[in-house]
mmCIF file of C-alpha atoms in Angstrom:
data_model
loop_
_atom_site.group_PDB
_atom_site.id
_atom_site.type_symbol
_atom_site.label_atom_id
_atom_site.label_comp_id
_atom_site.label_asym_id
_atom_site.label_seq_id
_atom_site.Cartn_x
_atom_site.Cartn_y
_atom_site.Cartn_z
ATOM 1 C CA MET A 494 6.048 7.333 31.960
ATOM 2 C CA SER A 495 7.054 9.614 34.854
ATOM 3 C CA GLU A 496 4.459 11.747 36.590
ATOM 4 C CA ARG A 497 4.160 15.278 35.202
ATOM 5 C CA ILE A 498 3.877 18.042 37.800
ATOM 6 C CA GLY A 499 3.360 21.671 36.838
ATOM 7 C CA VAL A 500 5.385 24.339 38.640
ATOM 8 C CA THR A 501 4.440 27.974 38.136
ATOM 9 C CA GLY A 502 7.276 30.382 38.819
ATOM 10 C CA ALA A 503 9.757 27.580 38.143
ATOM 11 C CA ASN A 504 12.484 30.134 37.401
ATOM 12 C CA GLY A 505 12.311 31.630 40.906
ATOM 13 C CA PHE A 506 14.160 31.090 44.168
ATOM 14 C CA VAL A 507 11.839 28.333 45.423
ATOM 15 C CA GLY A 508 10.773 27.150 41.969
ATOM 16 C CA ARG A 509 14.279 26.081 41.007
ATOM 17 C CA ALA A 510 14.679 24.114 44.233
ATOM 18 C CA VAL A 511 11.322 22.390 43.677
ATOM 19 C CA SER A 512 12.258 21.599 40.071
ATOM 20 C CA ARG A 513 15.543 19.975 41.105
ATOM 21 C CA LEU A 514 13.833 17.824 43.731
ATOM 22 C CA LEU A 515 11.165 16.695 41.288
ATOM 23 C CA LEU A 516 13.835 15.680 38.793
ATOM 24 C CA ASP A 517 15.726 13.809 41.517
ATOM 25 C CA ALA A 518 12.490 12.001 42.433
ATOM 26 C CA GLY A 519 12.013 10.821 38.852
ATOM 27 C CA LYS A 520 9.095 13.176 38.164
ATOM 28 C CA GLU A 521 8.666 15.292 35.059
ATOM 29 C CA PRO A 522 8.434 18.946 36.096
ATOM 30 C CA VAL A 523 6.742 21.346 33.702
ATOM 31 C CA GLY A 524 7.917 24.894 34.362
ATOM 32 C CA ILE A 525 5.280 27.543 33.680
ATOM 33 C CA VAL A 526 7.182 30.822 33.365
ATOM 34 C CA ARG A 527 6.985 34.168 31.606
ATOM 35 C CA GLU A 528 8.363 34.629 28.105
ATOM 36 C CA GLY A 529 12.152 34.652 28.111
ATOM 37 C CA ALA A 530 12.554 33.095 31.564
ATOM 38 C CA ALA A 531 14.911 30.131 31.908
ATOM 39 C CA VAL A 532 14.219 26.950 33.892
ATOM 40 C CA GLU A 533 16.438 24.255 35.374
ATOM 41 C CA PRO A 534 17.995 21.800 32.891
ATOM 42 C CA GLY A 535 15.636 18.870 32.424
ATOM 43 C CA VAL A 536 12.484 20.886 33.123
ATOM 44 C CA THR A 537 9.950 21.155 30.296
ATOM 45 C CA PRO A 538 9.344 24.912 29.823
ATOM 46 C CA VAL A 539 5.946 26.404 29.045
ATOM 47 C CA HIS A 540 6.024 30.155 28.443
ATOM 48 C CA ILE A 541 2.998 32.327 29.132
ATOM 49 C CA GLY A 542 2.237 36.029 28.884
ATOM 50 C CA SER A 543 0.393 36.377 32.189
ATOM 51 C CA LEU A 544 -1.430 34.297 34.787
ATOM 52 C CA ASP A 545 -4.866 35.593 33.802
ATOM 53 C CA ALA A 546 -4.286 34.482 30.203
ATOM 54 C CA ILE A 547 -3.192 30.943 31.077
ATOM 55 C CA THR A 548 -4.972 28.041 29.350
ATOM 56 C CA PRO A 549 -5.318 24.314 30.128
ATOM 57 C CA VAL A 550 -2.683 23.561 27.466
ATOM 58 C CA ALA A 551 -0.023 24.703 29.964
ATOM 59 C CA PHE A 552 -0.916 21.798 32.269
ATOM 60 C CA GLU A 553 -1.476 19.031 29.725
ATOM 61 C CA ASP A 554 -1.101 15.599 31.432
ATOM 62 C CA CYS A 555 -0.058 17.188 34.766
ATOM 63 C CA ALA A 556 -1.275 15.197 37.769
ATOM 64 C CA SER A 557 -0.788 18.168 40.084
ATOM 65 C CA VAL A 558 0.352 21.788 40.055
ATOM 66 C CA ILE A 559 2.599 23.595 42.542
ATOM 67 C CA HIS A 560 1.715 27.281 42.310
ATOM 68 C CA LEU A 561 4.595 29.562 43.272
ATOM 69 C CA ALA A 562 4.119 32.503 40.910
ATOM 70 C CA ALA A 563 3.006 35.562 42.881
ATOM 71 C CA ARG A 564 3.392 39.253 43.466
ATOM 72 C CA VAL A 565 5.777 39.126 46.394
ATOM 73 C CA HIS A 566 5.869 41.228 49.527
ATOM 74 C CA VAL A 567 8.055 44.333 49.303
ATOM 75 C CA MET A 568 9.022 46.814 52.017
ATOM 76 C CA SER A 569 8.288 49.921 49.925
ATOM 77 C CA ASP A 570 5.435 49.339 47.497
ATOM 78 C CA ALA A 571 5.210 51.919 44.700
ATOM 79 C CA ALA A 572 1.738 50.808 43.554
ATOM 80 C CA THR A 573 -0.996 53.442 43.863
ATOM 81 C CA ASP A 574 -3.346 50.781 45.257
ATOM 82 C CA PRO A 575 -1.154 47.981 46.681
ATOM 83 C CA LEU A 576 -4.091 45.763 47.683
ATOM 84 C CA ALA A 577 -5.576 45.882 44.177
ATOM 85 C CA ALA A 578 -2.166 45.083 42.692
ATOM 86 C CA PHE A 579 -1.700 42.109 45.017
ATOM 87 C CA ARG A 580 -5.243 40.866 44.403
ATOM 88 C CA ALA A 581 -4.847 40.970 40.627
ATOM 89 C CA ILE A 582 -1.999 38.436 40.713
ATOM 90 C CA ASN A 583 -2.233 36.627 44.053
ATOM 91 C CA VAL A 584 -6.013 36.129 44.037
ATOM 92 C CA ASP A 585 -7.396 36.491 40.507
ATOM 93 C CA GLY A 586 -4.257 35.100 38.873
ATOM 94 C CA THR A 587 -4.165 32.162 41.270
ATOM 95 C CA LEU A 588 -7.798 31.292 40.537
ATOM 96 C CA SER A 589 -7.079 31.470 36.795
ATOM 97 C CA VAL A 590 -4.232 29.003 37.233
ATOM 98 C CA ALA A 591 -6.370 26.666 39.370
ATOM 99 C CA ASP A 592 -9.165 26.760 36.811
ATOM 100 C CA ALA A 593 -6.800 25.987 33.927
ATOM 101 C CA ALA A 594 -5.199 23.156 35.904
ATOM 102 C CA HIS A 595 -8.606 21.680 36.738
ATOM 103 C CA ARG A 596 -9.801 21.894 33.125
ATOM 104 C CA ALA A 597 -6.590 20.175 32.040
ATOM 105 C CA GLY A 598 -7.397 17.254 34.338
ATOM 106 C CA ALA A 599 -5.033 17.900 37.240
ATOM 107 C CA ARG A 600 -6.152 16.250 40.469
ATOM 108 C CA ARG A 601 -4.349 18.455 42.980
ATOM 109 C CA PHE A 602 -3.339 22.100 43.346
ATOM 110 C CA ILE A 603 -0.659 23.098 45.860
ATOM 111 C CA PHE A 604 -0.819 26.793 46.745
ATOM 112 C CA VAL A 605 2.241 28.357 48.344
ATOM 113 C CA SER A 606 0.756 30.974 50.632
ATOM 114 C CA SER A 607 2.586 32.782 53.447
ATOM 115 C CA ILE A 608 2.450 32.977 57.212
ATOM 116 C CA LYS A 609 1.476 36.610 56.593
ATOM 117 C CA ALA A 610 -1.963 35.295 55.619
ATOM 118 C CA LEU A 611 -2.320 34.521 59.322
ATOM 119 C CA ALA A 612 -0.229 37.082 61.214
ATOM 120 C CA GLU A 613 3.088 38.889 61.380
ATOM 121 C CA LEU A 614 3.789 38.204 65.059
ATOM 122 C CA ASP A 615 2.704 35.489 67.436
ATOM 123 C CA ASP A 616 0.590 36.083 70.543
ATOM 124 C CA GLY A 617 2.938 34.471 73.022
ATOM 125 C CA ARG A 618 2.693 30.934 71.636
ATOM 126 C CA PRO A 619 3.514 29.304 68.295
ATOM 127 C CA LEU A 620 0.894 30.000 65.642
ATOM 128 C CA LYS A 621 -1.266 27.061 64.526
ATOM 129 C CA GLU A 622 -3.208 26.480 61.327
ATOM 130 C CA THR A 623 -6.435 26.693 63.339
ATOM 131 C CA ASP A 624 -5.764 30.222 64.644
ATOM 132 C CA THR A 625 -7.970 33.090 63.455
ATOM 133 C CA PRO A 626 -6.213 34.999 60.642
ATOM 134 C CA HIS A 627 -5.245 38.633 61.087
ATOM 135 C CA PRO A 628 -3.152 39.439 58.015
ATOM 136 C CA PRO A 629 -1.007 42.525 58.679
ATOM 137 C CA ASP A 630 -0.753 44.078 55.214
ATOM 138 C CA PRO A 631 -2.110 43.981 51.638
ATOM 139 C CA TYR A 632 0.200 41.115 50.727
ATOM 140 C CA GLY A 633 -1.086 39.003 53.633
ATOM 141 C CA VAL A 634 -4.682 39.933 52.837
ATOM 142 C CA SER A 635 -4.237 38.810 49.226
ATOM 143 C CA LYS A 636 -2.749 35.482 50.290
ATOM 144 C CA LEU A 637 -5.589 34.828 52.742
ATOM 145 C CA GLU A 638 -8.225 35.743 50.148
ATOM 146 C CA ALA A 639 -6.568 33.355 47.694
ATOM 147 C CA GLU A 640 -6.684 30.572 50.284
ATOM 148 C CA ILE A 641 -10.407 31.159 50.848
ATOM 149 C CA ARG A 642 -11.235 31.351 47.148
ATOM 150 C CA LEU A 643 -9.245 28.205 46.389
ATOM 151 C CA LYS A 644 -11.050 26.226 49.080
ATOM 152 C CA GLU A 645 -14.364 27.333 47.583
ATOM 153 C CA PHE A 646 -13.152 26.393 44.102
ATOM 154 C CA GLY A 647 -12.021 22.978 45.296
ATOM 155 C CA ALA A 648 -15.360 22.344 47.020
ATOM 156 C CA ARG A 649 -17.207 23.160 43.755
ATOM 157 C CA THR A 650 -15.007 21.230 41.371
ATOM 158 C CA GLY A 651 -13.415 18.403 43.336
ATOM 159 C CA LEU A 652 -9.891 19.717 42.729
ATOM 160 C CA GLU A 653 -7.784 18.793 45.761
ATOM 161 C CA ILE A 654 -6.407 21.960 47.342
ATOM 162 C CA VAL A 655 -3.285 21.902 49.523
ATOM 163 C CA ILE A 656 -2.092 25.121 51.148
ATOM 164 C CA ALA A 657 1.427 25.611 52.504
ATOM 165 C CA ARG A 658 2.315 28.603 54.679
ATOM 166 C CA PRO A 659 6.057 29.152 55.144
ATOM 167 C CA PRO A 660 7.637 31.970 57.166
ATOM 168 C CA LEU A 661 10.797 33.701 55.897
ATOM 169 C CA VAL A 662 12.491 31.398 53.370
ATOM 170 C CA TYR A 663 16.277 31.504 53.097
ATOM 171 C CA GLY A 664 18.953 29.660 51.154
ATOM 172 C CA PRO A 665 21.295 30.164 48.192
ATOM 173 C CA ASP A 666 20.047 33.013 45.952
ATOM 174 C CA VAL A 667 18.061 34.578 48.814
ATOM 175 C CA ARG A 668 17.388 38.294 48.482
ATOM 176 C CA ALA A 669 15.770 41.115 50.510
ATOM 177 C CA ASN A 670 16.321 41.383 54.277
ATOM 178 C CA PHE A 671 18.181 38.112 54.739
ATOM 179 C CA LEU A 672 20.726 39.072 52.082
ATOM 180 C CA SER A 673 21.094 42.506 53.697
ATOM 181 C CA LEU A 674 21.724 40.898 57.090
ATOM 182 C CA MET A 675 24.462 38.679 55.668
ATOM 183 C CA GLY A 676 25.988 41.673 53.935
ATOM 184 C CA ALA A 677 26.080 43.683 57.149
ATOM 185 C CA ILE A 678 27.677 40.816 59.065
ATOM 186 C CA ALA A 679 30.221 40.114 56.323
ATOM 187 C CA LYS A 680 31.241 43.788 56.248
ATOM 188 C CA GLY A 681 31.696 43.870 60.019
ATOM 189 C CA MET A 682 28.978 46.451 60.572
ATOM 190 C CA PRO A 683 27.811 46.804 64.190
ATOM 191 C CA LEU A 684 24.238 45.597 64.606
ATOM 192 C CA PRO A 685 22.099 46.891 67.521
ATOM 193 C CA ILE A 686 20.353 43.555 68.060
ATOM 194 C CA GLY A 687 22.485 41.947 70.747
ATOM 195 C CA ALA A 688 19.654 42.217 73.288
ATOM 196 C CA VAL A 689 16.878 41.014 70.951
ATOM 197 C CA GLU A 690 15.857 37.568 72.171
ATOM 198 C CA ALA A 691 12.612 37.319 70.168
ATOM 199 C CA ARG A 692 12.433 33.978 68.393
ATOM 200 C CA ARG A 693 11.671 33.632 64.705
ATOM 201 C CA SER A 694 10.647 30.571 62.733
ATOM 202 C CA LEU A 695 12.465 30.149 59.420
ATOM 203 C CA CYS A 696 12.347 27.740 56.481
ATOM 204 C CA TYR A 697 15.362 26.638 54.460
ATOM 205 C CA VAL A 698 14.460 26.634 50.768
ATOM 206 C CA MET A 699 15.307 22.941 50.347
ATOM 207 C CA ASN A 700 13.108 22.051 53.325
ATOM 208 C CA LEU A 701 10.230 23.979 51.778
ATOM 209 C CA ALA A 702 10.816 22.350 48.398
ATOM 210 C CA ASP A 703 10.800 18.908 50.018
ATOM 211 C CA ALA A 704 7.538 19.691 51.815
ATOM 212 C CA LEU A 705 5.908 20.927 48.595
ATOM 213 C CA VAL A 706 6.919 17.820 46.658
ATOM 214 C CA THR A 707 5.507 15.727 49.512
ATOM 215 C CA CYS A 708 2.260 17.731 49.366
ATOM 216 C CA ALA A 709 2.050 17.068 45.625
ATOM 217 C CA THR A 710 2.390 13.312 45.970
ATOM 218 C CA HIS A 711 1.197 12.172 49.415
ATOM 219 C CA PRO A 712 -2.404 10.854 49.441
ATOM 220 C CA ARG A 713 -3.138 12.312 52.879
ATOM 221 C CA ALA A 714 -2.180 15.864 51.855
ATOM 222 C CA ALA A 715 -5.456 16.424 49.976
ATOM 223 C CA ASN A 716 -7.403 19.494 51.174
ATOM 224 C CA GLN A 717 -4.995 20.226 54.024
ATOM 225 C CA LEU A 718 -3.430 23.456 55.310
ATOM 226 C CA PHE A 719 0.148 23.147 56.552
ATOM 227 C CA HIS A 720 2.636 25.432 58.247
ATOM 228 C CA VAL A 721 6.149 24.569 57.025
ATOM 229 C CA THR A 722 9.264 25.472 59.036
ATOM 230 C CA ASP A 723 12.722 24.175 59.888
ATOM 231 C CA GLY A 724 11.405 23.200 63.321
ATOM 232 C CA GLU A 725 14.021 25.379 65.058
ATOM 233 C CA ASP A 726 13.241 28.941 66.160
ATOM 234 C CA PRO A 727 16.446 30.913 66.786
ATOM 235 C CA GLY A 728 16.472 34.212 68.600
ATOM 236 C CA VAL A 729 17.271 37.227 66.431
ATOM 237 C CA ALA A 730 20.693 37.740 68.038
ATOM 238 C CA ASP A 731 21.423 34.006 67.937
ATOM 239 C CA LEU A 732 20.586 33.896 64.231
ATOM 240 C CA ALA A 733 23.073 36.692 63.555
ATOM 241 C CA ARG A 734 25.742 34.885 65.591
ATOM 242 C CA ARG A 735 25.162 31.633 63.701
ATOM 243 C CA LEU A 736 25.339 33.430 60.365
ATOM 244 C CA GLY A 737 28.574 35.074 61.453
ATOM 245 C CA HIS A 738 29.994 31.676 62.344
ATOM 246 C CA HIS A 739 29.155 30.234 58.932
ATOM 247 C CA LEU A 740 30.364 33.384 57.147
ATOM 248 C CA HIS A 741 33.654 33.096 59.078
ATOM 249 C CA LYS A 742 33.064 36.663 60.222
ATOM 250 C CA PRO A 743 31.840 36.998 63.823
ATOM 251 C CA ALA A 744 28.763 39.203 64.024
ATOM 252 C CA ARG A 745 29.403 42.532 65.781
ATOM 253 C CA LEU A 746 26.342 42.761 67.999
ATOM 254 C CA VAL A 747 25.604 45.762 70.192
ATOM 255 C CA SER A 748 23.198 45.176 73.080
ATOM 256 C CA VAL A 749 20.771 48.073 72.712
ATOM 257 C CA PRO A 750 17.737 47.644 75.009
ATOM 258 C CA VAL A 751 14.601 46.678 73.119
ATOM 259 C CA GLY A 752 12.769 49.658 74.639
ATOM 260 C CA ALA A 753 15.380 52.000 73.156
ATOM 261 C CA LEU A 754 14.998 50.375 69.753
ATOM 262 C CA LYS A 755 11.236 50.868 69.893
ATOM 263 C CA LEU A 756 11.684 54.513 70.875
ATOM 264 C CA ALA A 757 14.053 55.019 67.959
ATOM 265 C CA GLY A 758 11.443 53.441 65.704
ATOM 266 C CA ARG A 759 8.789 55.901 66.847
ATOM 267 C CA LEU A 760 11.135 58.876 66.416
ATOM 268 C CA THR A 761 12.155 57.834 62.913
ATOM 269 C CA GLY A 762 8.766 56.640 61.705
ATOM 270 C CA LYS A 763 10.002 53.059 61.490
ATOM 271 C CA SER A 764 7.950 51.489 64.253
ATOM 272 C CA PRO A 765 6.592 48.688 62.007
ATOM 273 C CA GLN A 766 10.115 47.637 61.008
ATOM 274 C CA ILE A 767 11.309 47.698 64.629
ATOM 275 C CA ALA A 768 8.259 45.719 65.722
ATOM 276 C CA ARG A 769 9.074 43.017 63.180
ATOM 277 C CA LEU A 770 12.686 42.979 64.348
ATOM 278 C CA THR A 771 11.948 42.786 68.067
ATOM 279 C CA GLY A 772 8.726 40.751 68.019
ATOM 280 C CA SER A 773 8.382 36.989 68.163
ATOM 281 C CA LEU A 774 7.072 34.934 65.251
ATOM 282 C CA GLN A 775 7.075 31.280 66.252
ATOM 283 C CA ILE A 776 5.082 28.889 64.099
ATOM 284 C CA ASP A 777 3.809 25.442 65.005
ATOM 285 C CA SER A 778 4.556 23.040 62.138
ATOM 286 C CA THR A 779 3.602 19.790 63.858
ATOM 287 C CA HIS A 780 0.493 19.301 61.685
ATOM 288 C CA ILE A 781 2.430 18.417 58.521
ATOM 289 C CA ARG A 782 4.610 16.078 60.566
ATOM 290 C CA ASP A 783 1.628 14.348 62.149
ATOM 291 C CA VAL A 784 -0.449 14.030 58.957
ATOM 292 C CA LEU A 785 2.249 13.295 56.368
ATOM 293 C CA GLY A 786 5.083 12.051 58.544
ATOM 294 C CA TRP A 787 7.200 14.817 57.013
ATOM 295 C CA ARG A 788 10.440 15.918 58.665
ATOM 296 C CA PRO A 789 12.743 18.698 57.448
ATOM 297 C CA PRO A 790 15.641 16.940 55.717
ATOM 298 C CA TYR A 791 18.032 19.750 56.661
ATOM 299 C CA LYS A 792 18.745 21.252 60.075
ATOM 300 C CA LEU A 793 18.902 25.021 60.583
ATOM 301 C CA ASP A 794 22.705 25.151 60.709
ATOM 302 C CA GLU A 795 22.968 23.076 57.537
ATOM 303 C CA GLY A 796 20.736 25.568 55.756
ATOM 304 C CA LEU A 797 22.653 28.541 57.139
ATOM 305 C CA ALA A 798 25.984 26.971 56.143
ATOM 306 C CA ALA A 799 24.805 26.400 52.559
ATOM 307 C CA THR A 800 23.482 29.973 52.400
ATOM 308 C CA ALA A 801 26.739 31.403 53.752
ATOM 309 C CA ASP A 802 28.781 29.364 51.250
ATOM 310 C CA TRP A 803 26.648 30.750 48.435
ATOM 311 C CA TYR A 804 26.995 34.296 49.783
ATOM 312 C CA ARG A 805 30.799 34.171 49.806
ATOM 313 C CA ALA A 806 30.784 33.047 46.175
ATOM 314 C CA TYR A 807 28.173 35.698 45.370
ATOM 315 C CA ARG A 808 30.371 38.449 46.829
ATOM 316 C CA LEU A 809 33.367 37.242 44.820
ATOM 317 C CA ARG A 810 31.345 37.455 41.628
ATOM 318 C CA LYS A 811 30.230 40.986 42.532
ATOM 319 C CA THR A 812 33.802 42.240 43.090
#
């Protein structure tokens, strides 16, 4: 009988990629999703009302659980108390899932955190797992608190906890800022980022999925914290140029000095957004390579090409 692995949020952007890889590896993915949500063909669906109401039945015979379900980071949060809203799902909900998985007999729990649990920008060198966390916002705080609580839970119960921290994840079906950037490039809009050389670590969704499946099955992954990236850190302007190449639409970049961009941010009340655009976020992902022997199966340009191919088809469907 194939190994059963639970995947919460199996209907999502990363969850579908993880499900497909598990099926390809001969595993039996169990997709824990909300009522009415669809999963990949071949995935056993388990529908739940909410994370805090989950029971061990959802994880029956699962050797491990990959926990992707979360309240995700948004640029404009309408919640009256954003931190409380993030904590309810990302901390309390995560602990409910871990407890149900443990009571069902699962041996390992893989928590998909975020680099925002550590920081939003680097301090002049790639960020390591051993660096002191300084989460920049309620979302990052909730992810860090979940990491801490899970480690405590694992120490009490013996459940193996594995934590993965990706940076921005891109690929087919991507949304938010990355989709907006592709849209701007495809429409030929001038972008004032030609002088922005800050480097940013990224993670192609299939690379992240491969790392998570490895974390679920590799004996040496138990109780480890891993940063997961493509291993290539393009500059902001270079990323736009590469996307333009794969979109077959050269990016129209305007070289506005970074100082002018920061001034514009202060004048318009958008300093945080400009700081994220012009600041460096390089992440050291050598630990997962050293401990598990993991290597990203796809290079940056392969991931960008697949994303651009999807985007062209996506635009055709929208027209």
